[in-house]
CSV table of C-alpha atoms in Angstrom, one decimal:
chain,number,residue,atom,x,y,z
A,13,MET,CA,4.1,-41.4,15.9
A,14,SER,CA,1.3,-39.2,14.0
A,15,THR,CA,3.0,-37.3,11.1
A,16,PHE,CA,1.7,-33.6,10.3
A,17,ASN,CA,2.1,-33.0,7.2
A,18,ILE,CA,2.2,-29.1,6.1
A,19,LEU,CA,-1.3,-28.2,5.2
A,20,LYS,CA,-2.2,-26.5,1.5
A,21,ARG,CA,-4.7,-24.1,1.3
A,22,GLU,CA,-7.1,-26.2,-0.4
A,23,ASP,CA,-6.8,-28.8,3.0
A,24,VAL,CA,-7.8,-25.9,5.3
A,25,SER,CA,-11.3,-24.6,6.4
A,26,ALA,CA,-12.6,-21.5,4.6
A,27,ASN,CA,-11.5,-18.8,7.5
A,28,ASN,CA,-8.1,-21.0,7.3
A,29,GLN,CA,-8.0,-20.5,3.7
A,30,ALA,CA,-8.6,-16.6,4.2
A,31,ILE,CA,-5.8,-16.2,6.8
A,32,PHE,CA,-3.3,-18.4,4.4
A,33,ASP,CA,-4.3,-15.7,1.5
A,34,ASN,CA,-3.3,-12.8,4.2
A,35,LEU,CA,-0.3,-14.4,5.4
A,36,ASN,CA,0.9,-15.1,1.6
A,37,LYS,CA,0.1,-11.2,0.9
A,38,ALA,CA,2.4,-10.1,4.0
A,39,LEU,CA,4.8,-12.5,4.3
A,40,GLY,CA,4.9,-14.3,0.7
A,41,PHE,CA,4.3,-17.8,2.1
A,42,VAL,CA,2.6,-19.4,5.1
A,43,PRO,CA,4.8,-20.6,7.5
A,44,ASN,CA,4.9,-24.2,8.3
A,45,LEU,CA,4.4,-23.5,11.8
A,46,TYR,CA,1.1,-21.4,11.1
A,47,ALA,CA,-0.3,-24.1,8.7
A,48,THR,CA,-0.2,-26.4,11.6
A,49,TYR,CA,-2.2,-24.5,13.5
A,50,ALA,CA,-4.8,-25.0,10.9
A,51,ASN,CA,-5.4,-28.3,11.8
A,52,SER,CA,-7.5,-26.9,14.0
A,53,ASP,CA,-10.6,-24.5,12.4
A,54,THR,CA,-10.0,-21.9,15.5
A,55,ALA,CA,-6.6,-21.9,16.4
A,56,LEU,CA,-4.6,-20.2,13.9
A,57,GLU,CA,-6.9,-17.1,14.2
A,58,ASN,CA,-6.9,-17.6,17.8
A,59,TYR,CA,-3.4,-17.7,17.7
A,60,LEU,CA,-2.5,-14.8,15.6
A,61,ALA,CA,-4.9,-12.6,17.1
A,62,PHE,CA,-3.0,-13.0,20.3
A,63,ALA,CA,0.8,-12.6,19.0
A,64,ASN,CA,-0.2,-9.6,17.4
A,65,ALA,CA,-2.5,-8.1,19.7
A,66,LYS,CA,-1.4,-4.7,21.1
A,67,THR,CA,1.3,-4.3,23.6
A,68,SER,CA,3.3,-1.9,25.7
A,69,LEU,CA,6.8,-3.7,24.3
A,70,SER,CA,8.3,-2.8,21.4
A,71,ALA,CA,9.0,-4.9,18.3
A,72,LYS,CA,12.7,-5.1,19.3
A,73,GLU,CA,11.5,-6.0,23.1
A,74,LYS,CA,9.1,-8.8,21.6
A,75,GLU,CA,11.9,-10.1,19.9
A,76,VAL,CA,14.3,-10.3,23.1
A,77,VAL,CA,11.5,-12.3,24.7
A,78,ASN,CA,11.0,-14.7,21.4
A,79,LEU,CA,14.5,-15.5,21.7
A,80,ALA,CA,15.1,-16.2,25.4
A,81,VAL,CA,11.9,-17.9,25.7
A,82,SER,CA,12.6,-20.2,22.6
A,83,GLN,CA,16.2,-20.9,23.6
A,84,VAL,CA,14.7,-22.1,27.3
A,85,ASN,CA,12.3,-24.2,25.5
A,86,ASP,CA,14.8,-25.7,22.6
A,87,CYS,CA,12.6,-25.0,20.1
A,88,ILE,CA,14.6,-24.9,16.9
A,89,TYR,CA,11.9,-23.3,14.7
A,90,CYS,CA,10.8,-20.4,16.5
A,91,LEU,CA,14.5,-19.7,17.2
A,92,SER,CA,15.2,-19.8,13.2
A,93,ALA,CA,12.4,-17.6,12.8
A,94,HIS,CA,12.7,-15.3,15.2
A,95,THR,CA,16.6,-15.2,14.6
A,96,ALA,CA,15.6,-14.2,11.1
A,97,ILE,CA,12.8,-11.3,12.8
A,98,GLY,CA,15.3,-10.4,15.1
A,99,LYS,CA,17.8,-9.3,12.2
A,100,MET,CA,14.8,-7.4,10.5
A,101,ASN,CA,14.6,-5.6,13.6
A,102,GLY,CA,18.3,-4.6,13.4
A,103,PHE,CA,19.7,-7.1,16.1
A,104,THR,CA,23.3,-8.5,15.0
A,105,ASP,CA,24.4,-12.0,15.3
A,106,ALA,CA,25.9,-11.8,18.2
A,107,GLN,CA,23.2,-9.9,20.1
A,108,ILE,CA,20.9,-12.7,19.1
A,109,LEU,CA,22.7,-15.3,20.6
A,110,GLU,CA,23.4,-12.9,23.8
A,111,LEU,CA,19.8,-12.8,23.9
A,112,ARG,CA,19.1,-16.3,23.4
A,113,ALA,CA,21.4,-17.0,26.3
A,114,GLY,CA,19.1,-14.4,28.4
A,115,TYR,CA,21.2,-11.3,28.2
A,116,SER,CA,22.4,-8.2,26.7
A,117,THR,CA,25.7,-6.3,26.9
A,118,VAL,CA,25.0,-3.8,24.9
A,119,ASN,CA,21.6,-2.4,26.4
A,120,ASP,CA,20.9,-2.8,30.0
A,121,LYS,CA,17.0,-2.8,29.5
A,122,PHE,CA,17.4,-5.6,26.9
A,123,ASP,CA,19.3,-7.3,29.6
A,124,ALA,CA,16.9,-7.1,32.1
A,125,LEU,CA,14.4,-8.5,29.8
A,126,ALA,CA,16.0,-11.0,28.6
A,127,LYS,CA,17.0,-12.2,32.1
A,128,LEU,CA,13.5,-11.8,33.3
A,129,ALA,CA,12.0,-13.9,30.2
A,130,LYS,CA,14.6,-16.5,30.5
A,131,ASN,CA,13.5,-16.7,34.3
A,132,ILE,CA,10.2,-16.8,34.0
A,133,THR,CA,10.3,-19.7,31.4
A,134,GLU,CA,12.8,-21.9,33.7
A,135,ASN,CA,10.7,-21.3,36.6
A,136,ARG,CA,7.4,-21.8,35.2
A,137,GLY,CA,6.3,-18.5,36.5
A,138,LYS,CA,8.0,-18.7,39.8
A,139,THR,CA,10.3,-15.7,39.1
A,140,ASP,CA,13.2,-14.7,40.9
A,141,GLN,CA,12.6,-11.5,43.2
A,142,ASP,CA,16.3,-10.1,42.2
A,143,VAL,CA,15.5,-10.9,38.8
A,144,LEU,CA,11.8,-9.1,38.9
A,145,GLU,CA,13.8,-6.0,40.6
A,146,ASN,CA,16.6,-5.9,38.3
A,147,TYR,CA,13.5,-5.4,35.7
A,148,PHE,CA,11.9,-2.7,37.4
A,149,ASN,CA,15.0,-1.0,38.4
A,150,ALA,CA,15.9,-0.7,34.3
A,151,GLY,CA,12.7,1.0,33.6
A,152,TYR,CA,9.8,-1.2,33.3
A,153,THR,CA,6.4,-1.0,35.1
A,154,LYS,CA,3.9,-3.2,36.2
A,155,GLY,CA,2.1,-2.8,33.1
A,156,ASN,CA,5.1,-4.2,31.1
A,157,LEU,CA,5.4,-7.4,33.5
A,158,ILE,CA,2.2,-8.3,32.3
A,159,ASP,CA,2.7,-7.7,28.7
A,160,THR,CA,5.9,-9.8,29.1
A,161,ILE,CA,4.2,-12.7,30.7
A,162,SER,CA,1.8,-12.5,28.1
A,163,LEU,CA,4.6,-12.9,25.4
A,164,VAL,CA,6.1,-15.3,27.4
A,165,GLY,CA,2.9,-17.5,26.9
A,166,ASP,CA,2.5,-16.9,23.5
A,167,LYS,CA,6.3,-17.9,22.6
A,168,THR,CA,5.6,-21.2,24.7
A,169,ILE,CA,2.6,-22.3,22.7
A,170,SER,CA,4.6,-22.2,19.3
A,171,ASN,CA,7.2,-23.5,21.1
A,172,TYR,CA,4.9,-26.5,22.3
A,173,VAL,CA,3.1,-26.8,18.7
A,174,HIS,CA,6.4,-27.4,17.2
A,175,SER,CA,8.2,-29.9,20.0
A,176,THR,CA,5.1,-32.2,19.4
A,177,THR,CA,4.5,-31.8,15.6
A,178,GLN,CA,8.2,-31.3,14.8
A,179,VAL,CA,7.0,-29.9,11.3
A,180,PRO,CA,10.2,-28.7,9.0
A,181,VAL,CA,11.6,-25.5,9.7
A,182,ASP,CA,11.5,-23.0,6.8
A,183,PHE,CA,13.5,-20.2,8.2
A,184,PRO,CA,17.2,-20.4,7.5
A,185,VAL,CA,18.1,-22.7,10.5
A,186,ALA,CA,19.3,-21.2,13.5
A,187,GLN,CA,23.2,-21.9,14.7
A,188,PRO,CA,23.7,-23.5,18.0
A,189,LEU,CA,24.1,-21.7,21.2
A,190,GLU,CA,28.0,-21.8,22.3
A,191,LEU,CA,28.1,-18.7,24.3
A,192,GLU,CA,28.5,-18.9,28.4
A,193,THR,CA,25.0,-18.3,30.1
A,194,ILE,CA,24.6,-15.9,32.9
């Protein structure tokens, strides 16, 4: 198997060097997964534009989707990163574990969103109608649905990049999921 070394600033294109500089300013480091995208002269910029695009979902709702999708896709890198981001967005450890399992006992909208994200991912887009109805009954719109599906795609891309490259996780490693899933 080919090994993916973590690219440094001097190893990447001028365009990616500028992105690395911006990531260092914003985050204090370049996450290993982002450095992996920089193996392509265009993928990192394209991915960040997609991941940071406007959406009707709040930051917390985005993390609900990110956690549920990353769990289904068994991506330890993204689970670790989004556990840290989820905590920055106010989720507790217990809430994060629930969201990873595809539900929430503390917020009906998050519950419907987590169930939908999990269902879409597990069924590769062939969403169960009862899950979709529950999502709409929780107050989400058709526009929110399209944004949710886009976010599932966004996160799946990163999940697949990590699953294929196996670059080291540079966030505190997420604990295994031991909750009953519903």
